[in-house]
Coordinates of C-alpha atoms in Angstrom, one line a residue:
X24 CA -34.0 183.1 147.4
X25 CA -32.4 184.7 150.4
X26 CA -28.9 186.1 151.1
X27 CA -28.1 182.9 152.8
X28 CA -28.3 180.9 149.6
X29 CA -24.8 182.0 148.5
X30 CA -24.0 178.6 146.9
X31 CA -27.2 178.3 144.8
X32 CA -26.7 176.4 141.5
X33 CA -27.3 177.9 138.1
X34 CA -30.6 176.1 138.0
X35 CA -31.6 177.5 141.3
X36 CA -30.8 181.1 140.2
X37 CA -32.6 180.6 136.9
X38 CA -35.7 179.5 138.8
X39 CA -35.3 182.5 141.1
X40 CA -35.1 184.8 138.1
X41 CA -38.2 183.2 136.6
X42 CA -40.0 183.7 139.9
X43 CA -39.2 187.4 139.7
X44 CA -40.9 187.5 136.3
X45 CA -43.9 185.7 137.6
X46 CA -44.2 188.2 140.5
X47 CA -43.9 191.1 138.0
X48 CA -46.7 189.5 135.9
X49 CA -48.9 189.5 139.0
X50 CA -48.9 193.3 138.8
X51 CA -50.9 195.4 136.4
X52 CA -49.6 194.5 132.9
X53 CA -47.7 196.6 130.4
X54 CA -50.7 197.0 128.2
X55 CA -52.4 199.0 131.0
X56 CA -49.9 201.7 131.5
X57 CA -50.8 204.2 134.2
X58 CA -50.0 207.8 133.3
X59 CA -48.2 208.7 136.6
X60 CA -44.7 209.2 137.9
X61 CA -45.1 209.6 141.7
X62 CA -45.2 205.9 142.6
X63 CA -42.0 205.2 140.8
X64 CA -40.4 208.3 142.2
X65 CA -41.5 207.3 145.7
X66 CA -40.0 203.8 145.4
X67 CA -36.8 205.2 144.0
X68 CA -36.6 207.7 146.8
X69 CA -36.9 205.0 149.4
X70 CA -34.0 203.2 147.7
X71 CA -31.8 206.3 147.8
X72 CA -32.5 207.4 144.2
X73 CA -30.4 204.8 142.3
X74 CA -31.4 206.5 139.0
X75 CA -28.9 209.2 140.0
X76 CA -26.0 206.8 140.4
X77 CA -24.8 207.5 136.9
X78 CA -25.6 210.1 134.1
X79 CA -28.4 209.2 131.8
X80 CA -29.1 209.1 128.0
X81 CA -32.9 208.8 127.5
X82 CA -34.4 207.6 124.3
X83 CA -38.0 207.8 123.0
X84 CA -39.8 207.8 119.6
X85 CA -42.2 205.5 117.8
X86 CA -39.9 203.2 115.9
X87 CA -36.2 202.4 116.2
X88 CA -35.9 203.0 120.0
X89 CA -34.5 199.7 120.8
X90 CA -32.0 199.5 117.9
X91 CA -30.8 203.1 118.6
X92 CA -30.5 202.3 122.3
X93 CA -28.4 199.3 121.6
X94 CA -26.2 201.2 119.2
X95 CA -25.6 204.0 121.8
X96 CA -24.8 201.3 124.4
X97 CA -22.3 199.6 122.0
X98 CA -20.6 202.9 121.1
X99 CA -20.2 203.7 124.8
X100 CA -18.6 200.3 125.5
X101 CA -16.3 200.9 122.5
X102 CA -15.3 204.2 124.1
X103 CA -14.3 202.3 127.3
X104 CA -17.3 202.9 129.5
X105 CA -19.5 200.4 131.3
X106 CA -23.1 201.2 130.4
X107 CA -26.4 199.9 131.8
X108 CA -29.2 199.6 129.3
X109 CA -33.0 199.2 129.9
X110 CA -35.1 198.3 126.9
X111 CA -38.5 196.7 126.4
X112 CA -40.1 194.4 125.8
X113 CA -38.1 191.2 125.9
X114 CA -38.2 188.6 123.2
X115 CA -37.5 185.4 125.2
X116 CA -36.5 186.2 128.8
X117 CA -36.9 189.1 131.1
X118 CA -33.1 189.4 131.7
X119 CA -32.8 190.8 128.1
X120 CA -34.3 194.0 129.2
X121 CA -31.6 194.9 131.7
X122 CA -28.2 194.9 130.1
X123 CA -25.0 195.5 132.0
X124 CA -21.8 196.1 130.1
X125 CA -23.2 194.4 127.0
X126 CA -24.7 191.4 128.6
X127 CA -28.2 190.5 129.9
X128 CA -28.3 190.7 133.7
X129 CA -27.4 187.4 135.3
X130 CA -30.1 185.3 137.0
X131 CA -28.4 185.7 140.4
X132 CA -28.0 189.5 140.1
X133 CA -31.6 189.8 138.9
X134 CA -33.0 187.7 141.8
X135 CA -30.8 189.4 144.5
X136 CA -31.7 192.9 143.4
X137 CA -35.4 192.0 143.3
X138 CA -35.1 190.6 146.9
X139 CA -33.4 193.9 147.9
X140 CA -36.0 196.2 146.5
X141 CA -39.2 194.1 147.1
X142 CA -39.7 195.4 150.7
X143 CA -39.7 199.0 149.4
X144 CA -42.0 198.2 146.6
X145 CA -44.4 196.7 149.1
X146 CA -44.3 199.9 151.2
X147 CA -45.3 201.9 148.1
X148 CA -48.0 199.4 147.2
X149 CA -49.4 199.8 150.7
X150 CA -49.3 203.6 150.5
X151 CA -51.0 203.5 147.1
X152 CA -53.8 201.2 148.2
X153 CA -54.4 203.3 151.3
X154 CA -54.9 206.3 148.9
X155 CA -57.3 204.3 146.7
X156 CA -54.8 203.8 143.9
X157 CA -53.5 200.6 142.2
X158 CA -50.2 199.2 143.4
X159 CA -47.0 199.6 141.3
X160 CA -47.4 198.2 137.8
X161 CA -45.2 195.7 136.0
X162 CA -43.3 198.4 134.2
X163 CA -43.0 200.7 137.3
X164 CA -41.5 197.9 139.3
X165 CA -39.3 196.8 136.5
X166 CA -37.9 200.3 136.1
X167 CA -37.1 200.5 139.8
X168 CA -35.4 197.1 139.5
X169 CA -33.3 198.3 136.6
X170 CA -32.2 201.4 138.5
X171 CA -31.2 199.2 141.5
X172 CA -29.3 196.8 139.3
X173 CA -27.4 199.6 137.6
X174 CA -26.4 201.1 140.9
X175 CA -25.4 197.7 142.3
X176 CA -23.2 196.9 139.2
X177 CA -22.2 199.8 139.2
X178 CA -22.3 201.3 135.7
X179 CA -20.8 204.5 134.3
X180 CA -23.8 205.6 132.3
X181 CA -27.4 204.6 132.1
X182 CA -29.1 204.2 128.7
X183 CA -32.9 204.3 129.1
X184 CA -35.5 203.4 126.5
X185 CA -38.9 204.8 127.3
X186 CA -41.6 202.2 127.7
X187 CA -44.4 204.3 126.2
X188 CA -44.7 208.0 125.5
X189 CA -42.3 210.0 127.7
X190 CA -43.8 212.6 130.0
X191 CA -45.4 210.2 132.4
X192 CA -43.4 207.0 131.5
X193 CA -41.8 205.6 134.7
X194 CA -38.3 206.0 133.3
X195 CA -38.9 209.7 133.3
X196 CA -38.0 209.9 137.0
X197 CA -34.4 209.9 135.8
X198 CA -33.0 213.1 134.3
X199 CA -31.4 212.6 131.0
X200 CA -28.3 214.6 130.1
X201 CA -29.1 213.7 126.5
X202 CA -32.7 213.3 125.2
X203 CA -32.8 211.2 122.0
X204 CA -35.8 211.0 119.6
X205 CA -36.2 208.4 116.9
X206 CA -38.9 209.0 114.3
X207 CA -42.3 209.8 115.7
X208 CA -45.4 208.4 114.1
X209 CA -48.9 207.4 115.0
X210 CA -49.0 204.5 117.6
X211 CA -50.6 203.9 121.0
X212 CA -53.1 206.6 120.0
X213 CA -55.5 205.7 122.8
X214 CA -52.8 206.6 125.3
X215 CA -50.7 209.2 123.6
X216 CA -53.1 211.2 121.3
X217 CA -54.6 211.1 117.9
X218 CA -52.2 213.4 116.1
X219 CA -48.5 213.4 115.5
X220 CA -48.3 216.8 117.4
X221 CA -50.0 215.3 120.5
X222 CA -47.8 212.3 120.5
X223 CA -44.7 214.4 120.1
X224 CA -45.8 216.6 122.9
X225 CA -46.0 213.7 125.2
X226 CA -42.7 212.3 124.1
X227 CA -41.0 215.7 124.5
X228 CA -41.6 215.3 128.3
X229 CA -38.2 213.6 128.6
X230 CA -36.4 216.8 127.8
X231 CA -34.9 218.2 131.0
X232 CA -33.4 221.6 131.8
X233 CA -30.1 222.3 130.0
X234 CA -30.1 218.9 128.3
X235 CA -29.0 218.2 124.8
X236 CA -31.7 217.0 122.4
X237 CA -30.7 214.8 119.5
X238 CA -33.5 214.0 117.0
X239 CA -34.0 212.0 113.9
X240 CA -35.7 213.7 111.0
X241 CA -39.3 214.4 112.0
X242 CA -42.4 215.7 110.4
X243 CA -42.8 219.5 110.9
X244 CA -45.6 219.1 113.5
X245 CA -43.4 216.7 115.6
X246 CA -40.3 218.9 115.2
X247 CA -42.2 222.0 116.3
X248 CA -43.3 220.3 119.6
X249 CA -39.7 219.1 120.3
X250 CA -38.3 222.6 119.6
X251 CA -40.9 224.2 121.8
X252 CA -40.1 221.9 124.7
X253 CA -36.4 222.4 124.2
X254 CA -36.8 226.2 124.2
X255 CA -38.8 226.0 127.5
X256 CA -36.0 224.1 129.2
X257 CA -33.1 225.9 127.5
X258 CA -32.0 222.6 125.8
X259 CA -29.8 222.6 122.8
X260 CA -31.3 220.8 119.7
X261 CA -29.4 218.8 117.1
X262 CA -31.5 217.6 114.1
X263 CA -30.8 214.9 111.5
X264 CA -29.9 216.3 108.0
X265 CA -29.1 219.6 109.6
X266 CA -26.5 218.9 112.3
X267 CA -25.7 215.3 111.4
X268 CA -26.7 212.9 108.6
X269 CA -26.3 209.6 106.8
X270 CA -24.2 210.6 103.8
X271 CA -24.3 207.3 102.0
X272 CA -25.1 203.6 102.5
X273 CA -24.1 200.6 100.5
X274 CA -25.5 197.1 100.7
X275 CA -22.9 194.6 102.1
X276 CA -22.8 191.0 103.2
X277 CA -24.7 190.8 106.5
X278 CA -25.6 194.4 106.6
X279 CA -24.4 197.7 105.0
X280 CA -21.4 200.1 104.9
X281 CA -22.3 203.6 105.9
X282 CA -20.7 207.1 105.7
X283 CA -21.9 209.3 108.6
X284 CA -21.6 212.9 109.3
X285 CA -21.8 213.4 113.1
X286 CA -22.1 216.6 115.0
X287 CA -18.4 216.9 115.3
X288 CA -16.8 214.4 112.9
X289 CA -17.1 212.3 109.8
X290 CA -17.0 208.6 109.9
X291 CA -16.5 206.9 106.5
X292 CA -16.7 203.2 105.5
X293 CA -18.3 202.0 108.7
X294 CA -19.7 198.5 108.6
X295 CA -23.1 198.2 110.2
X296 CA -24.3 194.5 110.6
X297 CA -28.0 195.5 110.3
X298 CA -30.2 195.8 107.3
X299 CA -32.3 198.7 106.2
X300 CA -31.9 202.4 105.5
X301 CA -33.7 203.0 108.8
X302 CA -30.9 201.3 110.6
X303 CA -28.4 203.7 109.0
X304 CA -30.6 206.5 110.2
X305 CA -30.6 205.0 113.7
X306 CA -26.8 204.8 113.6
X307 CA -26.5 208.5 112.7
X308 CA -28.7 209.4 115.6
X309 CA -26.7 207.1 118.0
X310 CA -23.4 208.6 116.9
X311 CA -24.7 212.1 117.4
X312 CA -26.1 211.2 120.8
X313 CA -22.8 209.7 122.0
X314 CA -20.9 212.7 120.6
X315 CA -23.2 214.9 122.6
X316 CA -22.7 212.8 125.8
X317 CA -19.0 212.5 125.6
X318 CA -17.9 215.8 124.2
X319 CA -21.0 218.1 124.1
X320 CA -21.1 217.7 120.4
X321 CA -17.9 219.5 119.9
X322 CA -15.4 216.7 119.9
X323 CA -15.4 213.9 117.3
X324 CA -15.3 210.3 118.4
X325 CA -12.3 208.2 117.6
X326 CA -12.7 206.4 114.3
X327 CA -12.1 203.0 115.9
X328 CA -14.8 203.7 118.6
X329 CA -17.3 204.2 115.8
X330 CA -16.1 201.2 113.8
X331 CA -16.0 198.9 116.8
X332 CA -19.2 200.2 118.4
X333 CA -21.4 200.0 115.3
X334 CA -19.6 197.0 113.9
X335 CA -20.4 195.0 117.0
X336 CA -24.0 196.0 117.5
X337 CA -26.8 193.5 117.5
X338 CA -30.6 194.1 117.5
X339 CA -32.4 190.9 118.1
X340 CA -35.8 190.6 116.5
X341 CA -35.0 193.4 113.9
X342 CA -34.6 191.8 110.5
X343 CA -32.9 188.9 112.2
X344 CA -32.0 185.7 110.3
X345 CA -33.4 182.7 112.2
X346 CA -33.5 180.1 109.5
X347 CA -31.8 179.0 106.3
X348 CA -32.9 176.7 103.5
X349 CA -35.3 178.3 103.3
X350 CA -34.4 181.8 104.5
X351 CA -36.6 182.9 107.5
X352 CA -36.3 186.4 108.9
X353 CA -38.1 187.9 111.9
X354 CA -38.9 191.5 112.3
X355 CA -40.7 193.3 115.2
X356 CA -42.6 195.7 112.9
X357 CA -45.8 196.3 114.8
X358 CA -47.2 199.5 113.3
X359 CA -47.5 200.9 109.7
X360 CA -44.3 203.0 110.0
X361 CA -42.3 199.9 111.0
X362 CA -44.0 197.8 108.3
X363 CA -43.0 200.4 105.7
X364 CA -39.4 200.3 106.8
X365 CA -39.5 196.4 106.7
X366 CA -41.0 196.4 103.2
X367 CA -38.3 198.8 101.9
X368 CA -35.5 196.8 103.6
X369 CA -36.7 193.5 102.2
X370 CA -36.8 195.0 98.7
X371 CA -33.4 196.8 98.9
X372 CA -31.3 194.4 100.9
X373 CA -32.4 190.9 99.9
X374 CA -32.4 189.2 96.5
X375 CA -35.7 187.3 96.7
X376 CA -38.6 187.5 94.2
X377 CA -41.3 186.2 96.5
X378 CA -42.1 186.5 100.2
X379 CA -44.4 184.6 102.5
X380 CA -45.4 186.9 105.4
X381 CA -46.3 185.1 108.6
X382 CA -48.4 187.6 110.4
X383 CA -49.8 188.1 113.9
X384 CA -50.9 191.4 115.3
X385 CA -52.0 192.6 118.7
X386 CA -55.5 194.0 119.1
X387 CA -54.4 197.6 120.0
X388 CA -52.4 197.9 116.8
X389 CA -53.3 199.2 113.3
X390 CA -53.6 195.8 111.6
X391 CA -55.1 197.4 108.4
X392 CA -52.2 199.8 108.1
X393 CA -49.6 197.1 108.7
X394 CA -51.1 194.8 106.0
X395 CA -51.4 197.7 103.6
X396 CA -47.7 198.4 103.9
X397 CA -46.7 194.8 103.5
X398 CA -49.1 193.8 100.7
X399 CA -47.0 195.0 97.8
X400 CA -44.2 192.6 98.6
X401 CA -46.2 189.6 99.9
X402 CA -46.9 186.7 97.6
X403 CA -48.9 185.1 100.4
X404 CA -49.9 185.8 104.0
X405 CA -49.9 183.0 106.6
X406 CA -52.1 184.4 109.3
X407 CA -51.8 183.3 112.9
X408 CA -51.5 184.7 116.4
X409 CA -48.9 184.9 119.1
X410 CA -49.2 183.4 122.6
X411 CA -50.2 186.9 123.9
X412 CA -53.8 187.1 125.1
X413 CA -53.9 190.5 123.4
X414 CA -53.5 189.0 119.9
X415 CA -56.1 189.6 117.3
X416 CA -58.1 186.5 116.5
X417 CA -57.0 184.6 113.4
X418 CA -60.3 185.0 111.7
X419 CA -60.5 188.7 112.3
X420 CA -56.9 189.2 111.0
X421 CA -57.7 187.1 107.9
X422 CA -60.6 189.4 107.1
X423 CA -58.3 192.4 107.3
X424 CA -55.7 190.8 105.0
X425 CA -58.5 189.8 102.5
X426 CA -59.6 193.4 102.3
X427 CA -56.1 194.9 101.9
X428 CA -54.1 192.4 99.9
X429 CA -54.5 190.7 96.6
X430 CA -52.2 187.7 97.3
X431 CA -53.2 184.4 98.9
X432 CA -54.0 184.2 102.6
X433 CA -54.1 181.1 104.8
X434 CA -55.3 180.9 108.4
X435 CA -53.4 178.8 111.0
X436 CA -54.2 178.0 114.5
X437 CA -50.6 178.2 115.7
X438 CA -47.4 179.9 114.8
X439 CA -45.8 176.5 114.2
X440 CA -48.4 175.6 111.7
X441 CA -48.1 178.9 109.9
X442 CA -44.3 178.8 109.7
X443 CA -44.4 175.1 108.5
X444 CA -46.7 176.1 105.7
X445 CA -44.7 179.2 104.7
X446 CA -41.4 177.3 104.9
X447 CA -42.8 174.4 102.8
X448 CA -43.9 177.0 100.1
X449 CA -40.5 178.8 100.2
X450 CA -38.6 175.5 99.9
X451 CA -40.1 175.1 96.4
X452 CA -37.9 177.8 94.9
X453 CA -34.5 179.4 95.9
X454 CA -36.1 182.8 95.0
X455 CA -38.6 182.5 97.9
X456 CA -38.2 183.4 101.6
X457 CA -40.2 183.9 104.7
X458 CA -40.6 186.8 107.1
X459 CA -42.4 186.6 110.5
X460 CA -43.7 189.9 111.7
X461 CA -46.6 192.0 113.1
X462 CA -45.9 191.9 116.8
X463 CA -42.9 191.6 119.1
X464 CA -44.5 188.7 121.0
X465 CA -44.9 186.8 117.7
X466 CA -41.3 187.4 116.9
X467 CA -40.2 186.2 120.3
X468 CA -42.2 183.0 119.8
X469 CA -40.7 182.5 116.4
X470 CA -37.1 182.9 117.7
X471 CA -37.8 180.2 120.3
X472 CA -39.4 177.9 117.7
X473 CA -36.4 178.4 115.3
X474 CA -34.0 177.4 118.1
X475 CA -36.0 174.4 119.2
X476 CA -36.4 173.1 115.6
X477 CA -32.9 174.0 114.4
X478 CA -33.8 176.0 111.4
X479 CA -30.2 177.0 111.0

């Protein structure tokens, strides 16, 4: 699609956007992250450094990054700002990753911005190949595309979710005024390190000179690394349960009602349309981050900003209801820490006696740890695999479940077969429900399946 195609139809622009995704997929994939910043920095430099077009709030952690990012973005919109948000991965379409003022980037804007930056990406590709290095990866190119889209919009503030780690993640070519840390746990150990301290040290790389650090409650080893990095860069640190906190949470229809203590104010009786104590924790971190951004942590947010910002937040794929009669939930828990939060939320926020767990896990994840966390609440496991070529084979995953869980386990060649079996079982009693989990790709597939089959 060229600049001459001004009158292209919606179908034309959708095809152009899908072509952008295909071209990104031709690059080194997201599972093969390259620990480097210079190629992204070079591409951004050629484009005039669009990452500097607006101030940045930068988010990393092991779990809760996307939900917290979306809460921060929603609070900023409620405060009257126009934010840009980069998250990953997407569930259904690439456009979901680049949000502008609360909406996924349009197909036309996505395609036009790609056309604008592609010549510069190819220059960097050529330079890298001449130096014996691989060309820009999927995520490096996507990051540059997001920066260009935000500058083109333009936005008032950029909310950046790290892809992996922090120090060498391509988003780290931007300088965050506020560095936000969700809970840090073991994940991506082959890339980030085998201990919590090593992983925290890598994630702490997003802390920039004189920034404000806002962190969820962490283990001592993780917190020590964050404090050390903050001290090195003379960054102020605000810590959950010390400087801000969740004071209470009460189950409500469609979510929960929370009382929060921020860095500068108290916010009582706030409705949060998301399930789980972990989401209340994410909300506290988000409020503290926005307080830090808008008033350096010394000025409370308006009560209606918090009420509207948190009350209007969505987090697709996170304890999302996709089916009724029987109830079917999807959740993107893809490591033991996330599975633990899912188990607790299903127990505390839903009134079902039995759960069928439709499970698919990627090969680089701790399947044994995930199953061990879910086993206490699972009456049965329906094991399958997503469309990802990185998914663990069904037979291998069944073997893991049989070792870790005492309930029944059934293998299924496709997600559709697995969900059909689970829904049929759940339909036998109003006290039964289904949850699809284990990988983000499986959840994305389930959302599409639910929409196509009309489970609601």
